[in-house]
XYZ file of C-alpha atoms in Angstrom:
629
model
C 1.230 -24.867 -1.955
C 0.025 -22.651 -5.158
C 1.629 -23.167 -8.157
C 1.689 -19.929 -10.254
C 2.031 -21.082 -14.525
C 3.082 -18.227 -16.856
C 2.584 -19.510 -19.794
C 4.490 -17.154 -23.055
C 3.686 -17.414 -26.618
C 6.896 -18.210 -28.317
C 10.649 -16.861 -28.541
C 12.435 -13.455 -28.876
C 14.247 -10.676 -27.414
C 14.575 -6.749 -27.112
C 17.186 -4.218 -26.760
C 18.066 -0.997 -24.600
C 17.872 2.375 -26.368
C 17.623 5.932 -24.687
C 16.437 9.514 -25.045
C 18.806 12.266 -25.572
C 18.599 16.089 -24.700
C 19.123 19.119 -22.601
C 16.546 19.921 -20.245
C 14.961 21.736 -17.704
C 14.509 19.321 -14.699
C 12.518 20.706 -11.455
C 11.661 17.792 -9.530
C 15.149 16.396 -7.336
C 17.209 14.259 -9.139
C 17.805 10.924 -6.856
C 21.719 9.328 -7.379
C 21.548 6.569 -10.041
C 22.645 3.721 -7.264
C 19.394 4.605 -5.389
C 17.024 3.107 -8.322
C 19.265 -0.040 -9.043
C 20.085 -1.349 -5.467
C 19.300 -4.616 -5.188
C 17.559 -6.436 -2.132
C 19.698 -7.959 0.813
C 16.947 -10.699 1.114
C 14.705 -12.378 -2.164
C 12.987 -15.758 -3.345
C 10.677 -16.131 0.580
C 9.024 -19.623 0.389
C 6.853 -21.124 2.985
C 7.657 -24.493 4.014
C 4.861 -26.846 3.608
C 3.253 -27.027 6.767
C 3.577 -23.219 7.615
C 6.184 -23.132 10.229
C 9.406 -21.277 8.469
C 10.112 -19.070 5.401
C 13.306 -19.569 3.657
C 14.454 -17.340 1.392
C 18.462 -16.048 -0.050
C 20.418 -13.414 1.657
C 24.238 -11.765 1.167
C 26.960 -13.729 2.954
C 30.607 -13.233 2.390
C 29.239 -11.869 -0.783
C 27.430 -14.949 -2.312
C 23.847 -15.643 -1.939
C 22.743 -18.316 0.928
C 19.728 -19.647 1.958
C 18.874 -18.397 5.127
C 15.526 -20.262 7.582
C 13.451 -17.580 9.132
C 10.882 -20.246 12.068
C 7.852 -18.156 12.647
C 7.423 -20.326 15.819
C 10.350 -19.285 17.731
C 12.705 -17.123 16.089
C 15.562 -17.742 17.733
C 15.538 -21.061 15.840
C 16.295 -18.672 12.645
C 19.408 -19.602 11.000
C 21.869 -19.310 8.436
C 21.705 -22.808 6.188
C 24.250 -22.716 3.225
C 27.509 -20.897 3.717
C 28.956 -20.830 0.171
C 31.412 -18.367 -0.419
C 32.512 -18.554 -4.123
C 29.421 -18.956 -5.615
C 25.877 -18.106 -5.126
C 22.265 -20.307 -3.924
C 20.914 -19.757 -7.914
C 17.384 -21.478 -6.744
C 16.031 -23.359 -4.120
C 12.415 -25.208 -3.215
C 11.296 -27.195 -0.366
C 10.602 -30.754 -0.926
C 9.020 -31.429 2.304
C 8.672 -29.648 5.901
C 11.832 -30.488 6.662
C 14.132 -30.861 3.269
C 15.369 -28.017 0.746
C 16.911 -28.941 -2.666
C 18.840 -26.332 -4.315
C 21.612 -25.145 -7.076
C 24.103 -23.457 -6.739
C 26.924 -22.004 -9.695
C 28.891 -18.527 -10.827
C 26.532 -18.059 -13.094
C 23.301 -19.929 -14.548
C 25.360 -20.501 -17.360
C 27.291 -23.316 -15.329
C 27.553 -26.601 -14.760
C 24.910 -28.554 -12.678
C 25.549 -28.636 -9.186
C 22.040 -29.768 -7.107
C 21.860 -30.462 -3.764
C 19.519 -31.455 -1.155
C 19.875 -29.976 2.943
C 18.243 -31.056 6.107
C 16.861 -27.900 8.033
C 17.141 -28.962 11.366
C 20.199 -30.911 11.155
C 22.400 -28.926 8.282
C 23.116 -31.943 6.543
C 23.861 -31.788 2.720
C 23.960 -34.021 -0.076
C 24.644 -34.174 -3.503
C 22.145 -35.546 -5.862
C 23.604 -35.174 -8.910
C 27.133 -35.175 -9.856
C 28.690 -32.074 -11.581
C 27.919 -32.084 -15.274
C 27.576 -29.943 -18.204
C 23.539 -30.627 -18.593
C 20.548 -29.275 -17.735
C 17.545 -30.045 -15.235
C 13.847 -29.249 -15.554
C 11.897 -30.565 -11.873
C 8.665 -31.673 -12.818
C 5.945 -29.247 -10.388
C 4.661 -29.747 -8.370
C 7.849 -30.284 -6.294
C 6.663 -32.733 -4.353
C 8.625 -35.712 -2.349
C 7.241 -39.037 -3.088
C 9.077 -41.276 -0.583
C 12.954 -40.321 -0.920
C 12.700 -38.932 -4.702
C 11.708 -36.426 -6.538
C 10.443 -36.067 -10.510
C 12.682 -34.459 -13.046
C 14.059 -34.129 -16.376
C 18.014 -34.504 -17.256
C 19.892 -33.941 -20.923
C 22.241 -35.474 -20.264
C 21.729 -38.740 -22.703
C 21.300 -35.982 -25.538
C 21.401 -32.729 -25.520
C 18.201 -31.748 -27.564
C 16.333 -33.995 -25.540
C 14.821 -34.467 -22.047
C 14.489 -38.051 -19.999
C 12.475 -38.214 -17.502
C 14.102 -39.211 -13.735
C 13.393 -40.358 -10.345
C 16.311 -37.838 -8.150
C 16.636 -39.172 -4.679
C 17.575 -37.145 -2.286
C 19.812 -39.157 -0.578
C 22.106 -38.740 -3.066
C 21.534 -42.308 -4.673
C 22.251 -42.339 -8.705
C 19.333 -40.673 -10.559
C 16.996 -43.589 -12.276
C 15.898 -43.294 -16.002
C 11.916 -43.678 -15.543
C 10.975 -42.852 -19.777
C 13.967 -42.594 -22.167
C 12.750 -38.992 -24.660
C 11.782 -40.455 -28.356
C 12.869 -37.004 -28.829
C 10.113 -34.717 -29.142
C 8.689 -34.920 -26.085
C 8.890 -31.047 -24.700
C 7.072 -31.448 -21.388
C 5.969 -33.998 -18.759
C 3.401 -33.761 -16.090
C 2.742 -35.460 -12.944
C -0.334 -36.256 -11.070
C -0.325 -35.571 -7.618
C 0.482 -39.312 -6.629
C 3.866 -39.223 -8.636
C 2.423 -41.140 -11.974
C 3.647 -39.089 -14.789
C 0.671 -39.718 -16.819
C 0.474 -36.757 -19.562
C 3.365 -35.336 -21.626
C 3.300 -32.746 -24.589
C 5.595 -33.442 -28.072
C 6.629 -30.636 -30.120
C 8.189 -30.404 -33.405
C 7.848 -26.585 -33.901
C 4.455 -26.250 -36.548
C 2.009 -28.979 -34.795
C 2.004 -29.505 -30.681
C 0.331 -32.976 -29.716
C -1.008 -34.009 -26.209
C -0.152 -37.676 -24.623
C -1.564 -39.625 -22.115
C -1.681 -43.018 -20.521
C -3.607 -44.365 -17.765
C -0.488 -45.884 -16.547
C 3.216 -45.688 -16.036
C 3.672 -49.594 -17.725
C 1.129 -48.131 -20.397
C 2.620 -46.464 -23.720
C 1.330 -42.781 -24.631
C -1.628 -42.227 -26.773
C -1.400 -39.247 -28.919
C -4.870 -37.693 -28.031
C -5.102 -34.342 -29.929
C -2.628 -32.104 -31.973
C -3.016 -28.679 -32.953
C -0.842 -25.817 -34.725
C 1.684 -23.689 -33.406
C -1.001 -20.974 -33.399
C -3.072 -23.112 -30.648
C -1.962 -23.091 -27.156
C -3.169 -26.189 -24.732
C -1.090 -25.613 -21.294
C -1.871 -27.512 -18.453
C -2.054 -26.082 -14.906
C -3.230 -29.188 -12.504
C -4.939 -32.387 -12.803
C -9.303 -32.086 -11.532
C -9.247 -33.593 -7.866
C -10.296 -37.093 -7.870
C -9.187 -37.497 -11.536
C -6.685 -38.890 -13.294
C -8.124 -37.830 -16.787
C -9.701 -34.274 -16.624
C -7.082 -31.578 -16.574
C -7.692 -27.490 -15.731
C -5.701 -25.515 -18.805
C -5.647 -22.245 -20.707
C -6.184 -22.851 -24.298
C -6.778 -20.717 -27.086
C -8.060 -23.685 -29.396
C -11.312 -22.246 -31.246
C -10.781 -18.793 -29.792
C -8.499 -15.676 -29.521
C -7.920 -15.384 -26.467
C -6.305 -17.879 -23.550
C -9.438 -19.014 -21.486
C -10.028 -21.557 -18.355
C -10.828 -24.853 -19.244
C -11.044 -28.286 -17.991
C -9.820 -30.488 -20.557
C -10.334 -34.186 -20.742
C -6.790 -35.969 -21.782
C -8.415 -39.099 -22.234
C -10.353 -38.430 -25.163
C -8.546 -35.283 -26.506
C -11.822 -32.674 -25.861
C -12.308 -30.028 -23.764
C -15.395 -30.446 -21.676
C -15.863 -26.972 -19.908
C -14.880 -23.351 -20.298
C -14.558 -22.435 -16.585
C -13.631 -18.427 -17.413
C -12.415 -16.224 -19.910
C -11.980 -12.567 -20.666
C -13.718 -11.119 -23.969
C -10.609 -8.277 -23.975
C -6.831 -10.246 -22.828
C -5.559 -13.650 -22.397
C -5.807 -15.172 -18.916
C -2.449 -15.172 -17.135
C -1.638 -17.378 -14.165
C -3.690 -19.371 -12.335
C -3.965 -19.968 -8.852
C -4.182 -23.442 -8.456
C -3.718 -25.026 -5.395
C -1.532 -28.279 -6.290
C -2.887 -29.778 -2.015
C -6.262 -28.834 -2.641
C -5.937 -29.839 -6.667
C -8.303 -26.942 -6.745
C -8.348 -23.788 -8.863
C -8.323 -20.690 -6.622
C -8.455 -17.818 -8.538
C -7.941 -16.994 -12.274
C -5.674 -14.012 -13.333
C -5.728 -11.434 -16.229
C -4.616 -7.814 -16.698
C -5.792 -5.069 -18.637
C -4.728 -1.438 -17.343
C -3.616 -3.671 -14.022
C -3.753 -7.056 -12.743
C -7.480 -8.080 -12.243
C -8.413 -11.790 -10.571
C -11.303 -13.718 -10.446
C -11.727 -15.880 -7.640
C -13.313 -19.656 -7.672
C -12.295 -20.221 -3.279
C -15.073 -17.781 -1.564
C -12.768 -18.218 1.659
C -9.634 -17.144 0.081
C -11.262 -14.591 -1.812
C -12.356 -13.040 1.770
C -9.078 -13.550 3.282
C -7.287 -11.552 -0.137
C -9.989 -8.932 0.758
C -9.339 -8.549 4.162
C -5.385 -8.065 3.234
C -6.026 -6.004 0.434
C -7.968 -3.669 3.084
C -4.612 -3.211 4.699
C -2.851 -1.687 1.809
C -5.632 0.534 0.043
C -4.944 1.138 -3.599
C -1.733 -1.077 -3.755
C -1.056 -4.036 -5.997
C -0.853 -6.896 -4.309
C 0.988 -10.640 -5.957
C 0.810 -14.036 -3.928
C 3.986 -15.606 -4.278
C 3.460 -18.687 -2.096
C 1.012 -20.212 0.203
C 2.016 -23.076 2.803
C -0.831 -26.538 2.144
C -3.344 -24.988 4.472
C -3.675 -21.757 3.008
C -3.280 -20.005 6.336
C 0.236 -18.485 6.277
C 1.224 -16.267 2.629
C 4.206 -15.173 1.165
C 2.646 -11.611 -0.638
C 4.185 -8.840 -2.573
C 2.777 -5.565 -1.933
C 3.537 -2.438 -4.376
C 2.466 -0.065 -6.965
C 3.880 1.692 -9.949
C 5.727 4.405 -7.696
C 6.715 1.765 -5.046
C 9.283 -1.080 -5.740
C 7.487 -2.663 -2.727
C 7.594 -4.873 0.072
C 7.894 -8.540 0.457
C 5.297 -9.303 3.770
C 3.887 -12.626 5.444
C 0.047 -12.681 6.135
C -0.641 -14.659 8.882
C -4.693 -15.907 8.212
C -5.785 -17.095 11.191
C -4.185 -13.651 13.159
C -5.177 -11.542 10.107
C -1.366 -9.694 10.801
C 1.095 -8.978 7.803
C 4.872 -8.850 8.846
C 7.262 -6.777 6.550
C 9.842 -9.550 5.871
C 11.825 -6.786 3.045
C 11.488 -3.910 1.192
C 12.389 -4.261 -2.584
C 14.179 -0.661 -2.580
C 14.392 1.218 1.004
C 16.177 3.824 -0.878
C 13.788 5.208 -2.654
C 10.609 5.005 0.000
C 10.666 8.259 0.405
C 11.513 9.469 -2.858
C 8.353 10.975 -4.916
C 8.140 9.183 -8.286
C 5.843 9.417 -11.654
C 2.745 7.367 -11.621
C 2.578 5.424 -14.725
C -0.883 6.221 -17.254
C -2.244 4.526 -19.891
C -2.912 5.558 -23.581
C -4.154 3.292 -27.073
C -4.373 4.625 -30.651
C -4.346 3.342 -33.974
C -1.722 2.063 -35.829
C -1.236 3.325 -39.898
C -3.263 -0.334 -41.036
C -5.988 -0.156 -38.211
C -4.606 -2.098 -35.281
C -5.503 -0.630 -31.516
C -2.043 -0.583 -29.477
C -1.994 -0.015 -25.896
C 1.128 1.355 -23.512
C 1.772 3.286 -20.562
C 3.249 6.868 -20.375
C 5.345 8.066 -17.685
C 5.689 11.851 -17.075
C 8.556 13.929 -15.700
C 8.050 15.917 -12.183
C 8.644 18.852 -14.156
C 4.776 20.309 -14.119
C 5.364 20.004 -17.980
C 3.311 18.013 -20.428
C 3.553 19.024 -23.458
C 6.602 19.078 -26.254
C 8.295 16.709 -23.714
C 11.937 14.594 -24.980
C 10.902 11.232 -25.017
C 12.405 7.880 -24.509
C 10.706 4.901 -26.364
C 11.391 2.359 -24.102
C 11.165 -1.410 -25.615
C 10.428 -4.242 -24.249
C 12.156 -7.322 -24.425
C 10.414 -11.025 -26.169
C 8.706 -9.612 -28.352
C 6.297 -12.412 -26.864
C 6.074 -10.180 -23.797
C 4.276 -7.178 -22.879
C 4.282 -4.303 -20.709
C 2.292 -3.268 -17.394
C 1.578 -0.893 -14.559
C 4.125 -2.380 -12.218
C 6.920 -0.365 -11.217
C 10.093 -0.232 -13.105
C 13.534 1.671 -11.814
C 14.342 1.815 -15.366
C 11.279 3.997 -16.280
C 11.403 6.313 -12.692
C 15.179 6.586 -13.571
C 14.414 8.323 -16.913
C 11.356 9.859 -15.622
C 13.710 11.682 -12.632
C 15.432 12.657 -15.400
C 13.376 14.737 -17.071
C 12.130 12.446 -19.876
C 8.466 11.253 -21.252
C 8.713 7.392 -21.021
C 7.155 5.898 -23.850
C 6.305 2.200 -23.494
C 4.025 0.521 -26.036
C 2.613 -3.104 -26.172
C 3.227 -3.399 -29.863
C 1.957 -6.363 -32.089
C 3.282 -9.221 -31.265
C 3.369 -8.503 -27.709
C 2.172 -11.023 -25.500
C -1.562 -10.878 -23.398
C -3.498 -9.728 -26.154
C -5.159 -13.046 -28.041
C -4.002 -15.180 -31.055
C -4.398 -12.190 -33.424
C -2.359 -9.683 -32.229
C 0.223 -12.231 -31.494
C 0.623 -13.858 -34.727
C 0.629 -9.967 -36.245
C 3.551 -9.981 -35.029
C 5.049 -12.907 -37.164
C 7.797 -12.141 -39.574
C 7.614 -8.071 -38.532
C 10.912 -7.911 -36.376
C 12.102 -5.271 -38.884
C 8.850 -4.237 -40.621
C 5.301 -3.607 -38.814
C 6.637 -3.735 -35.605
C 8.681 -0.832 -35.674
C 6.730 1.096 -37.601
C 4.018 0.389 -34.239
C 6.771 2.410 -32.674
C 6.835 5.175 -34.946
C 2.878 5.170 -35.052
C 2.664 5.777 -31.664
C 5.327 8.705 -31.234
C 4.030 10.313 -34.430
C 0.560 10.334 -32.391
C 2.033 11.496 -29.144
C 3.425 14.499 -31.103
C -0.110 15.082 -32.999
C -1.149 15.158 -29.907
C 1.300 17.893 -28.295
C 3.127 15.867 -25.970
C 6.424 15.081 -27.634
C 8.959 17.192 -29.393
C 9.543 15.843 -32.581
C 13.433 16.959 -32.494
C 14.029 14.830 -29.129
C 12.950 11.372 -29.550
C 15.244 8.132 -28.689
C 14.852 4.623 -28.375
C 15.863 1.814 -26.198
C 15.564 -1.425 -25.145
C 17.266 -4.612 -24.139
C 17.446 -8.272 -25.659
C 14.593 -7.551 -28.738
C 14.363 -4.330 -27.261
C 17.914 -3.610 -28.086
C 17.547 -4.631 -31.823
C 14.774 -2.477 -31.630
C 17.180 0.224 -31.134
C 19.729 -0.662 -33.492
C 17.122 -1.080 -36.327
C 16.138 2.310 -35.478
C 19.602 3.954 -35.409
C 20.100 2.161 -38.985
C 16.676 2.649 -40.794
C 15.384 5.557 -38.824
C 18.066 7.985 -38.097
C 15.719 11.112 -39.572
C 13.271 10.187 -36.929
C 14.852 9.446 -33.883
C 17.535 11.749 -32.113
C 19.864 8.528 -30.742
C 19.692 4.799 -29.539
C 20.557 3.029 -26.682
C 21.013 -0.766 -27.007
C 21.525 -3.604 -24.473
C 22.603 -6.938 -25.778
C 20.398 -6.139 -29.246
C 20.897 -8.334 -31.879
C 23.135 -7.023 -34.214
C 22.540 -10.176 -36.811
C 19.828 -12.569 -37.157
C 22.261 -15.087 -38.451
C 23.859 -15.142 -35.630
C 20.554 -15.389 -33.906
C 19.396 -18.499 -34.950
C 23.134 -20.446 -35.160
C 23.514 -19.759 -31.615
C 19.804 -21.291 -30.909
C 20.948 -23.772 -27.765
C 20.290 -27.691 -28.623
C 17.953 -27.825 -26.145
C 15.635 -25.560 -28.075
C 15.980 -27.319 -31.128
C 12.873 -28.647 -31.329
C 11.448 -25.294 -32.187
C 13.351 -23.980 -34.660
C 10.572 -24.357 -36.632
C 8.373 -22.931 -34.832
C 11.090 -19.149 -34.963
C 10.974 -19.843 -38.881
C 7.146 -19.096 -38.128
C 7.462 -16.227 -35.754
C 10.761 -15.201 -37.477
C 11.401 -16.460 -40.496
C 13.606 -18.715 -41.887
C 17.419 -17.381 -42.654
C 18.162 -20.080 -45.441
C 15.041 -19.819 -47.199
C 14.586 -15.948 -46.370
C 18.146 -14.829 -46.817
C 17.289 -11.179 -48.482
C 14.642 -10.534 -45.492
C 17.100 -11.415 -42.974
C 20.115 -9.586 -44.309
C 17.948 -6.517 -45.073
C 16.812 -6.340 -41.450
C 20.241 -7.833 -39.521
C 21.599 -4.005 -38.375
C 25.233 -5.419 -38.386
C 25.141 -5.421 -42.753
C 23.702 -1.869 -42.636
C 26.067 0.011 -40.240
C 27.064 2.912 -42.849
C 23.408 4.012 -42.426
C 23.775 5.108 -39.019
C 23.554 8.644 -38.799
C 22.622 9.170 -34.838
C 24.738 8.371 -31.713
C 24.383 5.142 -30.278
C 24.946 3.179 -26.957
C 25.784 0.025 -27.199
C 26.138 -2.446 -24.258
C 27.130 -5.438 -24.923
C 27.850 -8.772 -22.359
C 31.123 -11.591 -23.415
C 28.907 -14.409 -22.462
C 25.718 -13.204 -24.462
C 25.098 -16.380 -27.241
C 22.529 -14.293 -29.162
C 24.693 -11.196 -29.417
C 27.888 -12.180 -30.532
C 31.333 -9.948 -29.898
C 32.597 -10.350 -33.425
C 29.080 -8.704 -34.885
C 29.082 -6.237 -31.800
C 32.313 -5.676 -32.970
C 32.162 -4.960 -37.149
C 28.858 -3.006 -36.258
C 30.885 -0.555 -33.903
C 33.641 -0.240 -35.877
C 31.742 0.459 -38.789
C 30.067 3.436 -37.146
C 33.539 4.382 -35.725
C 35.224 4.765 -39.349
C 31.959 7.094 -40.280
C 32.592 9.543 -37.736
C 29.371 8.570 -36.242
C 29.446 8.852 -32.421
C 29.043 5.123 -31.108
C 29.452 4.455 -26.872
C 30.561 0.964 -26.555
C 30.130 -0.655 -23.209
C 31.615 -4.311 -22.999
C 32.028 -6.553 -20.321
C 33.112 -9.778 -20.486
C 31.994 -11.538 -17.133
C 28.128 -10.980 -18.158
C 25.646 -12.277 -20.353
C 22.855 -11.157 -22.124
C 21.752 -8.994 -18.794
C 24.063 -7.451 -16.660
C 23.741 -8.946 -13.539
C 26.786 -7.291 -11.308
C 25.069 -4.249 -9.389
C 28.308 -2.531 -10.065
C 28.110 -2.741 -13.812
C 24.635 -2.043 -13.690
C 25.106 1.107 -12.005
C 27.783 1.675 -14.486
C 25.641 1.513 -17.078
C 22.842 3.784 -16.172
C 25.502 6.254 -15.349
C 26.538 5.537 -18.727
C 23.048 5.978 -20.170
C 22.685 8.837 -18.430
C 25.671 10.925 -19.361
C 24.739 10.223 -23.373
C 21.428 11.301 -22.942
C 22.332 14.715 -21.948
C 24.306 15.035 -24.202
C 22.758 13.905 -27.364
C 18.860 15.520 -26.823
């Protein structure tokens, strides 16, 4: 099966903020519901061997894995039946076996479990506990276990396992020293490379051997980005990987871990990082390479896969199209097909028949509905820097002194694309310019504009923002009087920072789960990410030894600056964000007279995840918009 690796810079997070005004809207507005329903059916996988899709569906209101046989259908069944919690992930370790997890909320305990298909038959295979599991891809039955990782022993640490899936107690293959951050398998099961970390250097590992100690075989700053995708067939030394080492941006190697050098550069990109890779963990071949600029682009290494995509992408002319899985023969795929006006659908593509079968649309509701096509813009930021983003008009037939949301995203190690987003057609239908900028820091962009990024959160990065609206209104397009922000996560402190350093510029804010204090951020770093801590003192900065920089640019100590209305949505299991800041911050805006909309609910976290709330808050979002712009 292909195994897709995203690999992300670093650490961070971004904030909801909104656009305000009264306007003229002409196009129909569709109900809010319509743009935030969420899927009966998600997660398809192909079972190895090509003979059933699983994926979750809605019974008795919890999320179940249901087994779809594209040999005789009437073999489809229903395979979990919880009903007080939901299926949170599931894989299939062979043909005929599916492990999965289930809990209220990914914030639970561990609960793992393995189920026959044909016979129903489920076992535990771990007992409940308060730790955490990483499976080691690919996720692949060697006998009666499976590879993973457990931190349990410690909780800043992760062993490496054997879990058997007949429920027999996990065994302890390689005890952590502590720094070990990842392990990888070869595909016979050997775990023969593993990566340490200790937040400023990253080292590679390897032994020949599982009764052989690691060799530290090369080390490199937190700058420089090794990632392994899959080991070279035949080879038990020569990995594929995306590195940036002695470049800018994330290129295709193959990477000897024997000797610590890379011997080939197999593909790069002279404008953005490489993204996933198709690499076929059967085969132990690469398949295609990945990279987008304005929207995905891939570059294919399998000439017969690379007719077969063809002949599919035929079908849907001028749509998007992501493989999600493949079965070991490359004949059956699980494919999403959309574009930036079409949540799309989730469709199997049989090979050999050359026929694709809707299995579900993404949003039925709004298939009919006519949406803004997203369009791309760059420009120069006040010290030279070239910024990209995507603008979204309004249906109104207007373009020009347009209200304007700036719409942030999360990380900041992220970065916009072309795909479709309900948030951005929501605003859009509402009458509002979208404004959504790759700023610096962003991820998909090379070492450079990453690490421009570093120790901005309140300085250069925000002021990318404000570049870029100050240009759309040179240019015409924006009203200067009707500009808001928002965002979620980093997004969302984006917002706040705005509302309390940049009230003169922007009209009003709209925060989800934004980071009121960076105090707070980095105490509630989870011990599990410990390890890099260092590594956000580089990105960040460090709160001990840069107390002024972080209390100058924590919103939550600068409240009585806020002179614009705010929305503030906050979750009561959100670590990052927590209630007592939300709290003082809202208050504080409360005694000024300054109008503040505070949306808490204590069964979520850092994202909403209850369709109802969801709703709620775009409803929410909607209502102060009108009437603040």
């Amino acid at each position: 099966m292909f195994r897709f690796l995203l690999w992300v810079f670093a650490v961070g997070l971004f904030v909801v903020s909104a656009s305000c005004g009264n306007k003229q809207n002409t196009n129909k507005l569709i109900p809010v519901e319509d743009f935030f329903v969420k899927p009966e059916k998600s997660n398809f996988k192909l079972s190895p061997d090509g003979r059933r899709i699983a994926y979750l569906g809605v019974d008795d209101h919890c999320k179940n894995i249901f087994v779809l046989d594209l040999q005789d259908k009437n073999k489809s069944k229903q395979l979990t039946y919880q009903s007080d919690m939901n299926v949170q992930y599931f894989f299939w370790a062979s043909d005929s076996l599916i492990v999965y997890s289930n809990s209220h909320s990914p914030q639970d305990s561990l609960r793992i479990y393995s189920v026959l298909v044909d016979s129903e038959k489920t076992t535990p295979l771990l007992p409940t506990k308060n730790a955490r599991l990483r499976w080691l891809a690919p996720h692949t039955l060697h006998g009666n276990y499976l590879l993973a990782t457990l931190n349990n022993r410690d909780s800043t640490a992760f062993d490496l396992y054997k879990i058997f899936v007949d429920g027999s107690a996990p065994q302890l293959l390689t005890r952590n020293p502590g720094n070990i951050s990842k392990w990888f398998a070869s595909p016979d099961g050997k775990v023969r490379l593993a990566m340490t970390n200790d937040s400023v250097q990253e080292s590679i590992l390897y032994r020949a051997e599982e009764d052989m100690p690691f060799q530290q075989v090369t080390t490199t700053d937190y700058q420089t980005l090794i990632r392994p995708l899959g080991f070279v067939k035949d080879s038990h030394t020569h990995i594929y990987a995306l590195s940036n080492d002695n470049r800018d941006r994330l290129s295709l190697v193959e990477y000897n871990v024997s000797t610590g050098e890379e011997e080939r550069l197999i593909f790069e990109n002279s404008e953005v990082d490489l993204e996933p890779v198709g690499y076929s963990d059967h085969l132990q071949e690469l398949i295609f390479s990945q990279y987008t600029i304005n929207k995905v682009k891939r570059h294919f290494f399998h000439p017969t896969f690379q007719q077969n995509f063809n002949k599919l992408s035929a079908k849907f002319d001028n749509q998007s199209i992501d493989i999600l899985d493949t079965d070991t023969s490359m004949y059956h795929w699980i494919v999403k097909v959309y574009t930036d006006v079409h949540a799309g659908g989730i469709y199997h593509y049989d090979v050999l028949k050359d026929t694709a079968e809707l299995l579900e649309e993404m949003n039925p509701k709004l298939l009919t509905a006519t949406l803004s096509p997203k369009e791309t813009v760059s420009f120069q930021s006040r010290d030279g820097l070239t910024l990209h983003g995507y603008l979204t008009y309004p249906l109104t037939g207007k373009r020009e002194k347009l209200p304007v949301v700036v719409l942030v995203h999360d990380g900041p190690n992220r970065r916009e694309t072309s795909n479709f987003d309900a948030e951005v057609q929501f605003l859009a239908n509402r009458g509002y310019l979208v404004f959504q900028l790759n700023y610096r820091g962003s991820a998909g962009y090379g070492k450079k504009f990453w690490t421009a990024g570093f120790k901005e959160w309140g300085g250069k990065i925000q002021a990318d923002m404000i570049d870029g609206v100050t240009w759309l209104i040179h240019q015409g397009i924006v009203d200067k009087n009707r500009v808001a922000i928002m965002g979620s996560g980093f997004g969302g402190y984006s917002a706040l920072h705005a509302a309390t350093y940049n009230s003169s510029f922007y009209k009003c804010a709209i925060s989800m789960s934004g980071y009121t204090n960076l105090f707070t951020y980095f105490r509630e770093i989870p011990p599990y990410h410990q390890q890099y801590v260092r590594l956000f003192y580089n990105i960040i900065g460090n709160p001990s030894k840069e107390y002024e920089m972080f209390k100058a640019i924590s919103p939550v100590f600068h409240a009585d600056k806020v002179k614009i209305p705010v929305l503030f949505a906050q979750g009561g299991k959100d670590r990052f964000s927590s209630l007592t800041d939300a709290n003082q911050f809202v208050q504080k805006m409360k005694n000024n007279n300054v109008p503040i909309k505070y949306i808490y609910r204590e069964e979520e976290g850092r994202r909403f995840r209850s369709e109802e709330n969801i709703i709620n808050y775009y409803q929410e979002v909607e209502a102060f918009l009108n009437k603040y712009l």
